[in-house]
Amino acid sequence: MTAEFQNFRAPRGQVLFREQDEGDCAYAIVAGQVEITVERNGKQVSVATLGPGEIFGEMAIISSSKRTATATVIDDCVLHRIEARQFNQRIEKMDPVMRMVIDVILSRFRTTLQRIEAGPPAFREIALAPMPYVSQAMEHLRLENEIASAVREQQFVPFYQPIICLKTGKLAGFEALLRWHHPVHGVLSPDRFIPAAEQTDLISQLTASCLLAASNDLRELRMACLNNIEHVTPAFVSVNITGRDLERTEFVYEIEAMFSADGLSPDMLKLEITESSLMTNLDKIREDLSRLRALGIQIAIDDFGTGYSSMSHLAKLPVSTLKIDRSFITDITENLPNRKIVKTIVRLARELGLPIIAEGVSSPADAAWLAGNKCEFAQGFYYSQPVPLSQALAMIRSWDPAQQELAVGNNPDGLDLTANRNVA
Ligand code: C2E
Ligand code: CA
Ligand code: CA
């Protein structure tokens, strides 16, 4: 434990801070009492007496302003010092709407104090203190409302990115990646809507629309595979889910119902969940994933290598695939530390009996290195960007492992939406 997290003692009579001091920390009272006073007409007037479990001094650091009161120990105290940095790091990560709420409460509180002090009629002239986060929060709320109505209007549609077996060159499956067909802005990528949706249960509505669309499309994708069975293994579809989906008790039942109603085989579906969402509430997550595995659904850990999950944690989860994050893969032939990391992950996966999908494969050299290092599957712009269903079907029909080398010449920067050479 570092010094900043330790408690300290403060004897009766100690002044912890004075009105107009710069605020660099807050305090939590573990034991003892603190009196908060303000100066009025040259005298200290008591405004509060605080005891164990209470926090003080937080306002100055949240709103980066001077202390508005003096804090004095009136009964020997044990205090816990909370650094401004500890608050600020949390505030930065906070939902902008909650930041706005804190801003509004603080601003109203400070303005009310000033108005009381000024007394009538002057109090009317004191305007509400500025609230820096309001416009950002308003934008967030507007986007959330827009996403909610876009879900109702079915504007979210999955694109499909192929996943290739490196040993055979056969097309093995697809990852479904949502796109927003926005009536004004055109096709929008997930970075424009997933982060906002993840703040609320809108993300579960997006997961549900992706699952529904993918299960409908799966039938067509499988049919197309059967027509080119020599070059394509009957495809699975991967859908991204989040910790929030698993938190909903109905989630597993909904998936179960979807499969029993549709006559789809559950092993055609893979659910991808990021390594970082697996880090909390391990017992509950293990239970939920086990129920999904019991249905026959495959579970992949997404963005593996970025979430610092412990090996013992990982070994306890009923997962069927590891997806190595693309930050380790792109330019792997040039990057020695990444090569070492990937080799270690491959060894680990082998020990656990899990196949690996390498994400972000963007050159034939990446693919060759991964194949040479016993990585089973690859996904990335080298093969194709995510494409609409019609193009995914065309890709399946004309997929030919023998032609993969040609893709590079046709698609040197890997940025064309119809990047796969098999797509007309
Ligand atoms: P992800 O699950 O890691 O998906 C892979 C992302 O990497 C996709 O971006 C894909 O286009 C991109 N990618 C694939 N190969 C390459 C490559 O070679 N180079 C580069 N630079 N990028 C590559 P996309 O489609 O923009 O999706 C971004 C993220 O949005 C996804 O990351 C996933 O976390 C999230 N997402 C997408 N659809 C859904 C969804 O239905 N539900 C949830 N919860 N998240 C989704
Ligand atoms: Ca994914
Ligand atoms: Ca990923």
Coordinates of C-alpha atoms and ligand atoms in Angstrom, one line a residue:
M1 CA 0.0 0.0 0.0
T2 CA 1.5 3.4 -0.9
A3 CA 1.6 6.3 1.5
E4 CA -1.2 8.2 -0.2
F5 CA -3.7 5.5 0.7
Q6 CA -2.8 5.3 4.3
N7 CA -4.8 6.8 7.1
F8 CA -3.3 9.6 9.3
R9 CA -4.0 11.0 12.7
A10 CA -5.0 14.7 13.3
P11 CA -5.2 16.0 16.8
R12 CA -7.9 18.2 18.2
G13 CA -7.4 21.8 17.1
Q14 CA -5.5 21.0 13.8
V15 CA -6.8 23.1 10.9
L16 CA -6.9 20.9 7.8
F17 CA -7.5 23.7 5.4
R18 CA -8.7 27.3 5.4
E19 CA -11.2 29.2 3.3
Q20 CA -9.6 30.5 0.1
D21 CA -6.8 27.8 0.2
E22 CA -6.1 26.0 -3.0
G23 CA -7.8 22.6 -2.9
D24 CA -5.5 19.7 -3.7
C25 CA -7.3 16.8 -1.8
A26 CA -10.4 15.7 0.1
Y27 CA -10.7 13.8 3.3
A28 CA -12.8 10.9 4.6
I29 CA -13.3 10.7 8.4
V30 CA -12.4 7.2 9.8
A31 CA -12.8 8.3 13.4
G32 CA -13.2 11.6 15.3
Q33 CA -15.0 14.8 14.4
V34 CA -14.3 17.8 12.1
E35 CA -16.1 21.2 12.2
I36 CA -16.7 23.1 9.0
T37 CA -16.8 26.9 9.4
V38 CA -17.2 30.0 7.2
E39 CA -16.0 33.5 8.0
R40 CA -18.8 36.0 8.5
N41 CA -18.1 39.6 9.6
G42 CA -14.7 38.6 10.9
K43 CA -16.0 35.6 12.9
Q44 CA -16.0 31.9 12.2
V45 CA -19.5 30.6 11.9
S46 CA -20.1 26.8 12.2
V47 CA -22.0 25.3 9.2
A48 CA -21.5 21.6 9.9
T49 CA -20.0 19.0 12.3
L50 CA -18.9 15.9 10.5
G51 CA -18.1 12.4 11.9
P52 CA -17.0 8.9 10.8
G53 CA -18.0 7.9 7.2
E54 CA -18.3 11.5 6.0
I55 CA -16.2 13.2 3.3
F56 CA -15.2 16.8 3.1
G57 CA -13.1 19.1 0.9
E58 CA -14.3 17.4 -2.3
M59 CA -16.0 20.4 -3.8
A60 CA -12.9 22.4 -4.4
I61 CA -11.2 19.6 -6.2
I62 CA -14.2 18.5 -8.3
S63 CA -14.8 22.1 -9.5
S64 CA -11.1 23.1 -9.4
S65 CA -11.8 26.1 -7.2
K66 CA -10.6 27.5 -3.9
R67 CA -11.8 26.2 -0.5
T68 CA -15.1 27.8 0.5
A69 CA -14.9 26.9 4.2
T70 CA -12.4 26.1 6.9
A71 CA -12.1 22.5 8.3
T72 CA -10.8 22.1 11.9
V73 CA -10.5 18.9 14.0
I74 CA -12.6 19.2 17.1
D75 CA -12.2 15.6 18.3
D76 CA -9.0 13.7 17.7
C77 CA -9.3 12.2 14.2
V78 CA -8.1 9.4 12.0
L79 CA -8.5 10.7 8.4
H80 CA -8.1 9.2 5.0
R81 CA -6.6 11.6 2.4
I82 CA -8.1 11.4 -1.1
E83 CA -5.8 13.0 -3.7
A84 CA -7.3 15.2 -6.4
R85 CA -5.8 12.8 -8.9
Q86 CA -7.8 10.0 -7.5
F87 CA -11.0 11.9 -8.1
N88 CA -10.1 13.3 -11.4
Q89 CA -9.2 10.0 -13.0
R90 CA -12.6 8.7 -12.0
I91 CA -14.4 11.8 -13.2
E92 CA -12.6 11.6 -16.6
K93 CA -14.0 8.0 -17.1
M94 CA -17.5 9.0 -16.0
D95 CA -20.5 9.0 -18.2
P96 CA -20.8 12.6 -19.4
V97 CA -24.4 12.8 -18.3
M98 CA -23.5 11.9 -14.7
R99 CA -20.7 14.5 -14.9
M100 CA -23.3 17.1 -15.9
V101 CA -25.5 16.1 -13.0
I102 CA -22.5 16.6 -10.6
D103 CA -21.8 19.9 -12.3
V104 CA -25.4 21.1 -11.9
I105 CA -25.6 20.1 -8.3
L106 CA -22.3 21.9 -7.4
S107 CA -23.2 24.9 -9.4
R108 CA -26.7 25.2 -7.8
F109 CA -25.1 24.7 -4.3
R110 CA -22.5 27.4 -4.8
T111 CA -24.9 29.9 -6.3
T112 CA -27.4 29.3 -3.5
L113 CA -24.7 30.0 -0.9
Q114 CA -23.8 33.2 -2.7
R115 CA -27.4 34.3 -2.9
I116 CA -28.0 33.6 0.8
E117 CA -24.9 35.6 1.6
A118 CA -25.9 38.5 -0.7
G119 CA -29.5 38.6 0.7
P120 CA -32.5 40.1 -1.2
P121 CA -32.7 41.9 -3.5
A122 CA -29.0 41.4 -4.7
F123 CA -29.4 37.6 -4.8
R124 CA -31.4 37.9 -8.0
E125 CA -28.4 39.3 -9.8
I126 CA -26.2 36.3 -9.1
A127 CA -26.2 34.0 -12.1
L128 CA -25.8 30.2 -12.0
A129 CA -22.1 29.3 -12.0
P130 CA -20.8 28.0 -15.3
M131 CA -21.2 24.2 -16.0
P132 CA -18.5 23.0 -18.4
Y133 CA -19.8 19.5 -19.1
V134 CA -23.4 20.5 -20.1
S135 CA -23.0 20.7 -23.8
Q136 CA -21.1 17.4 -24.0
A137 CA -23.8 15.7 -21.9
M138 CA -26.6 17.2 -24.1
E139 CA -24.8 15.8 -27.2
H140 CA -24.6 12.4 -25.4
L141 CA -28.3 12.4 -24.5
R142 CA -29.3 13.5 -28.1
L143 CA -27.2 10.6 -29.5
E144 CA -28.8 8.1 -27.1
N145 CA -32.2 9.2 -28.2
E146 CA -31.2 9.0 -31.8
I147 CA -29.8 5.4 -31.3
A148 CA -33.0 4.3 -29.6
S149 CA -35.2 5.4 -32.5
A150 CA -32.7 4.0 -35.0
V151 CA -33.0 0.6 -33.3
R152 CA -36.8 0.8 -33.6
E153 CA -36.4 1.8 -37.3
Q154 CA -34.0 -1.1 -37.9
Q155 CA -31.2 1.1 -39.1
F156 CA -28.5 -1.1 -37.6
V157 CA -27.4 -3.8 -39.9
P158 CA -24.4 -6.2 -39.6
F159 CA -21.6 -6.2 -42.1
Y160 CA -19.6 -9.4 -42.3
Q161 CA -15.8 -9.9 -42.1
P162 CA -14.4 -13.3 -43.1
I163 CA -12.3 -15.5 -40.9
I164 CA -9.9 -17.8 -42.7
C165 CA -8.3 -21.1 -41.7
L166 CA -4.6 -20.5 -42.1
K167 CA -3.7 -24.2 -42.7
T168 CA -6.1 -24.8 -45.6
G169 CA -6.9 -21.2 -46.8
K170 CA -10.6 -22.1 -46.6
L171 CA -13.1 -19.5 -45.4
A172 CA -14.2 -20.7 -42.0
G173 CA -16.7 -18.1 -40.7
F174 CA -17.6 -14.4 -40.4
E175 CA -17.7 -11.8 -37.6
A176 CA -20.9 -9.7 -37.7
L177 CA -20.0 -6.0 -37.2
L178 CA -22.8 -3.5 -36.9
R179 CA -23.1 -0.5 -39.1
W180 CA -25.6 2.3 -38.7
H181 CA -27.4 3.1 -41.9
H182 CA -28.0 6.7 -40.9
P183 CA -30.6 8.6 -43.0
V184 CA -28.5 11.7 -43.1
H185 CA -24.8 10.7 -42.5
G186 CA -24.8 7.4 -44.4
V187 CA -23.1 4.3 -43.2
L188 CA -21.6 4.9 -39.7
S189 CA -18.9 2.7 -38.0
P190 CA -19.4 1.3 -34.5
D191 CA -17.1 3.9 -32.9
R192 CA -19.8 6.5 -33.6
F193 CA -22.5 4.6 -31.6
I194 CA -21.2 1.7 -29.5
P195 CA -19.4 3.8 -26.8
A196 CA -22.6 5.8 -26.2
A197 CA -24.8 2.7 -26.3
E198 CA -22.5 1.0 -23.8
Q199 CA -23.3 3.6 -21.2
T200 CA -26.9 2.4 -21.0
D201 CA -28.9 -0.7 -21.8
L202 CA -29.1 0.5 -25.4
I203 CA -26.2 -1.8 -26.0
S204 CA -28.4 -4.8 -25.2
Q205 CA -30.9 -3.6 -27.9
L206 CA -28.0 -3.4 -30.4
T207 CA -26.8 -6.9 -29.4
A208 CA -30.4 -8.2 -29.8
S209 CA -30.7 -6.6 -33.3
C210 CA -27.3 -8.0 -34.3
L211 CA -28.2 -11.5 -33.1
L212 CA -31.5 -11.4 -34.8
A213 CA -30.1 -10.2 -38.1
A214 CA -27.1 -12.6 -37.9
S215 CA -29.3 -15.6 -37.2
N216 CA -31.5 -14.7 -40.2
D217 CA -28.4 -14.2 -42.4
L218 CA -26.8 -17.4 -41.2
R219 CA -29.2 -19.5 -43.1
E220 CA -28.2 -17.8 -46.4
L221 CA -24.6 -17.9 -45.6
R222 CA -24.7 -21.6 -44.9
M223 CA -26.6 -22.3 -48.1
A224 CA -23.9 -20.4 -50.0
C225 CA -21.2 -22.4 -48.3
L226 CA -22.8 -25.7 -49.3
N227 CA -22.4 -24.6 -52.9
N228 CA -18.7 -24.1 -52.6
I229 CA -18.0 -26.8 -50.0
E230 CA -14.6 -27.6 -51.5
H231 CA -13.2 -24.2 -50.5
V232 CA -15.4 -23.1 -47.6
T233 CA -16.1 -24.9 -44.4
P234 CA -19.7 -24.5 -43.3
A235 CA -19.5 -21.0 -41.8
F236 CA -20.1 -19.8 -38.3
V237 CA -21.0 -16.3 -37.4
S238 CA -19.5 -14.4 -34.5
V239 CA -21.5 -11.8 -32.7
N240 CA -20.0 -9.3 -30.2
I241 CA -21.6 -9.2 -26.7
T242 CA -20.7 -7.1 -23.7
G243 CA -20.7 -7.7 -19.9
R244 CA -24.0 -5.7 -19.8
D245 CA -25.7 -8.4 -21.9
L246 CA -24.6 -11.1 -19.6
E247 CA -25.9 -9.1 -16.6
R248 CA -29.5 -9.5 -18.0
T249 CA -30.9 -12.7 -16.6
E250 CA -33.1 -13.2 -19.7
F251 CA -30.1 -13.1 -22.1
V252 CA -29.3 -16.8 -22.0
Y253 CA -33.0 -17.7 -22.3
E254 CA -33.4 -15.4 -25.3
I255 CA -30.6 -17.0 -27.2
E256 CA -31.9 -20.5 -26.2
A257 CA -35.4 -19.5 -27.6
M258 CA -33.9 -18.0 -30.8
F259 CA -32.2 -21.3 -31.6
S260 CA -35.1 -23.6 -30.7
A261 CA -37.5 -21.6 -32.8
D262 CA -35.2 -21.3 -35.8
G263 CA -33.9 -24.8 -36.1
L264 CA -30.4 -23.3 -36.3
S265 CA -27.6 -25.4 -34.8
P266 CA -26.2 -23.4 -31.9
D267 CA -22.6 -24.4 -32.8
M268 CA -23.0 -22.0 -35.8
L269 CA -23.0 -19.1 -33.4
K270 CA -19.9 -17.8 -31.6
L271 CA -20.3 -15.0 -29.1
E272 CA -17.3 -12.7 -28.6
I273 CA -16.8 -11.0 -25.3
T274 CA -13.8 -8.8 -24.6
E275 CA -11.2 -9.8 -22.1
S276 CA -11.8 -6.6 -20.1
S277 CA -15.5 -7.4 -19.6
L278 CA -14.5 -10.7 -18.1
M279 CA -12.6 -9.2 -15.3
T280 CA -15.4 -8.5 -12.8
N281 CA -17.8 -10.8 -11.1
L282 CA -16.0 -14.0 -12.2
D283 CA -18.4 -16.5 -10.6
K284 CA -21.5 -15.0 -12.3
I285 CA -19.8 -14.7 -15.7
R286 CA -18.6 -18.3 -15.5
E287 CA -22.1 -19.5 -14.7
D288 CA -23.6 -17.6 -17.6
L289 CA -21.0 -18.6 -20.1
S290 CA -21.3 -22.2 -18.9
R291 CA -25.0 -22.1 -19.7
L292 CA -24.3 -20.8 -23.1
R293 CA -21.6 -23.4 -23.7
A294 CA -24.1 -26.1 -22.5
L295 CA -26.4 -24.9 -25.4
G296 CA -23.5 -25.6 -27.8
I297 CA -22.7 -22.0 -28.4
Q298 CA -19.0 -21.2 -28.8
I299 CA -17.5 -18.4 -26.7
A300 CA -14.5 -16.4 -27.9
I301 CA -12.4 -14.0 -25.8
D302 CA -12.1 -10.9 -27.9
D303 CA -9.1 -8.4 -27.9
F304 CA -7.1 -11.0 -26.0
G305 CA -3.8 -9.6 -24.6
T306 CA -5.2 -6.1 -23.8
G307 CA -7.2 -6.9 -20.6
Y308 CA -4.5 -8.2 -18.2
S309 CA -6.7 -11.1 -17.2
S310 CA -4.8 -13.6 -15.0
M311 CA -4.1 -17.1 -16.3
S312 CA -6.0 -18.7 -13.4
H313 CA -9.0 -16.5 -14.2
L314 CA -8.8 -17.5 -17.9
A315 CA -8.4 -21.2 -17.2
K316 CA -11.7 -21.2 -15.2
L317 CA -13.8 -19.8 -18.0
P318 CA -15.6 -22.2 -20.5
V319 CA -14.3 -20.5 -23.6
S320 CA -13.7 -22.1 -27.0
T321 CA -11.5 -19.6 -28.8
L322 CA -9.0 -16.8 -28.2
K323 CA -8.9 -13.8 -30.5
I324 CA -5.5 -12.0 -30.4
D325 CA -6.0 -8.2 -30.5
R326 CA -5.0 -6.6 -33.7
S327 CA -2.5 -4.3 -31.9
F328 CA -0.2 -7.3 -31.6
I329 CA -0.7 -8.5 -35.2
T330 CA -0.5 -5.6 -37.6
D331 CA 3.2 -5.4 -38.9
I332 CA 4.1 -8.4 -36.8
T333 CA 7.0 -9.2 -39.1
E334 CA 8.6 -5.9 -38.1
N335 CA 7.9 -6.0 -34.4
L336 CA 10.0 -8.3 -32.3
P337 CA 8.2 -7.7 -28.9
N338 CA 4.9 -8.4 -30.5
R339 CA 6.2 -11.6 -32.1
K340 CA 7.3 -12.7 -28.6
I341 CA 3.9 -11.9 -27.2
V342 CA 2.0 -13.7 -29.9
K343 CA 4.2 -16.8 -29.6
T344 CA 3.5 -16.8 -25.9
I345 CA -0.2 -16.5 -26.4
V346 CA -0.1 -19.3 -29.0
R347 CA 1.7 -21.6 -26.5
L348 CA -0.8 -20.7 -23.8
A349 CA -3.8 -21.4 -26.1
R350 CA -2.2 -24.7 -27.0
E351 CA -1.9 -25.7 -23.3
L352 CA -5.6 -24.8 -22.8
G353 CA -6.6 -26.6 -26.0
L354 CA -8.1 -23.4 -27.5
P355 CA -7.8 -22.4 -31.2
I356 CA -6.6 -18.8 -32.0
I357 CA -8.0 -16.2 -34.3
A358 CA -5.5 -13.4 -35.1
E359 CA -7.2 -10.1 -35.8
G360 CA -5.9 -7.3 -38.0
V361 CA -4.0 -9.4 -40.5
S362 CA -3.2 -6.8 -43.1
S363 CA -0.5 -8.4 -45.3
P364 CA 0.6 -11.7 -46.8
A365 CA 3.7 -11.5 -44.6
D366 CA 1.5 -11.3 -41.5
A367 CA -0.5 -14.3 -42.6
A368 CA 2.6 -16.3 -43.5
W369 CA 4.2 -15.6 -40.1
L370 CA 1.1 -16.5 -38.3
A371 CA 0.6 -19.8 -40.2
G372 CA 4.3 -20.6 -39.6
N373 CA 3.7 -20.1 -35.9
K374 CA 0.8 -22.4 -35.7
C375 CA -2.0 -19.8 -35.4
E376 CA -5.2 -21.5 -36.7
F377 CA -7.3 -18.6 -38.0
A378 CA -6.9 -15.1 -39.4
Q379 CA -9.1 -12.1 -39.9
G380 CA -8.1 -8.7 -41.3
F381 CA -8.1 -6.3 -44.2
Y382 CA -5.6 -8.5 -46.1
Y383 CA -8.6 -10.8 -46.8
S384 CA -11.4 -8.3 -46.7
Q385 CA -12.9 -5.4 -44.8
P386 CA -16.4 -6.1 -43.2
V387 CA -18.9 -6.2 -46.1
P388 CA -22.7 -6.2 -46.5
L389 CA -24.4 -9.6 -46.6
S390 CA -24.7 -9.6 -50.5
Q391 CA -20.9 -9.2 -50.8
A392 CA -20.3 -11.8 -48.1
L393 CA -22.4 -14.3 -50.1
A394 CA -20.5 -13.4 -53.3
M395 CA -17.3 -13.9 -51.4
I396 CA -18.4 -17.4 -50.3
R397 CA -19.5 -18.5 -53.8
S398 CA -16.2 -17.5 -55.4
W399 CA -13.7 -18.2 -52.5
D400 CA -10.7 -20.1 -53.7
P401 CA -7.7 -20.6 -51.3
A402 CA -5.4 -21.0 -54.3
Q403 CA -5.9 -17.4 -55.3
Q404 CA -5.2 -15.7 -52.0
E405 CA -1.8 -14.4 -53.0
L406 CA -3.5 -12.4 -55.8
A407 CA -5.4 -10.4 -53.3
V408 CA -2.3 -8.4 -52.4
G409 CA -1.6 -7.1 -55.8
N410 CA -5.2 -6.0 -56.3
N411 CA -5.5 -4.4 -52.9
P412 CA -2.1 -2.9 -51.8
D413 CA -3.5 -0.6 -49.1
G414 CA -6.3 -2.9 -48.0
L415 CA -8.8 -0.1 -47.8
D416 CA -11.3 -0.8 -50.5
L417 CA -14.7 -2.1 -49.2
T418 CA -14.8 -4.7 -51.9
A419 CA -11.2 -5.7 -51.1
N420 CA -11.5 -9.4 -51.6
R421 CA -10.5 -10.3 -55.1
N422 CA -13.3 -12.8 -55.3
V423 CA -15.9 -10.2 -55.0
A424 CA -17.2 -8.9 -58.3
Ligands
C2E1 P1 -13.8 -5.8 -32.7 O1 -14.8 -6.8 -32.1 O2 -12.4 -6.0 -32.2 O3 -13.9 -6.0 -34.3 C1 -12.9 -5.9 -35.2 C2 -12.7 -4.5 -35.7 O4 -11.4 -4.4 -36.3 C3 -13.7 -4.1 -36.8 O5 -13.9 -2.7 -36.7 C4 -12.9 -4.4 -38.0 O6 -13.3 -3.7 -39.1 C5 -11.5 -4.0 -37.6 N1 -10.5 -4.7 -38.4 C6 -10.5 -5.9 -38.9 N2 -9.4 -6.2 -39.5 C7 -8.7 -5.1 -39.5 C8 -7.4 -4.8 -40.0 O7 -6.7 -5.6 -40.7 N3 -6.9 -3.5 -39.8 C9 -7.6 -2.6 -39.0 N4 -7.1 -1.4 -38.8 N5 -8.8 -2.9 -38.5 C10 -9.3 -4.1 -38.7 P2 -15.3 -2.2 -36.6 O8 -16.3 -2.9 -37.5 O9 -15.2 -0.7 -36.8 O10 -15.8 -2.5 -35.1 C11 -15.1 -1.9 -34.1 C12 -15.6 -2.4 -32.7 O11 -17.0 -2.1 -32.5 C13 -15.6 -4.0 -32.7 O12 -14.2 -4.3 -32.4 C14 -16.5 -4.2 -31.6 O13 -15.9 -4.0 -30.3 C15 -17.5 -3.1 -31.7 N6 -18.7 -3.7 -32.3 C16 -19.1 -3.8 -33.6 N7 -20.3 -4.4 -33.8 C17 -20.7 -4.7 -32.5 C18 -21.9 -5.3 -32.0 O14 -22.8 -5.7 -32.7 N8 -22.0 -5.3 -30.6 C19 -21.0 -4.9 -29.8 N9 -21.2 -5.0 -28.5 N10 -19.9 -4.3 -30.3 C20 -19.8 -4.2 -31.6
CA2 CA -15.1 -8.8 -31.9
CA3 CA -11.4 -7.7 -31.5

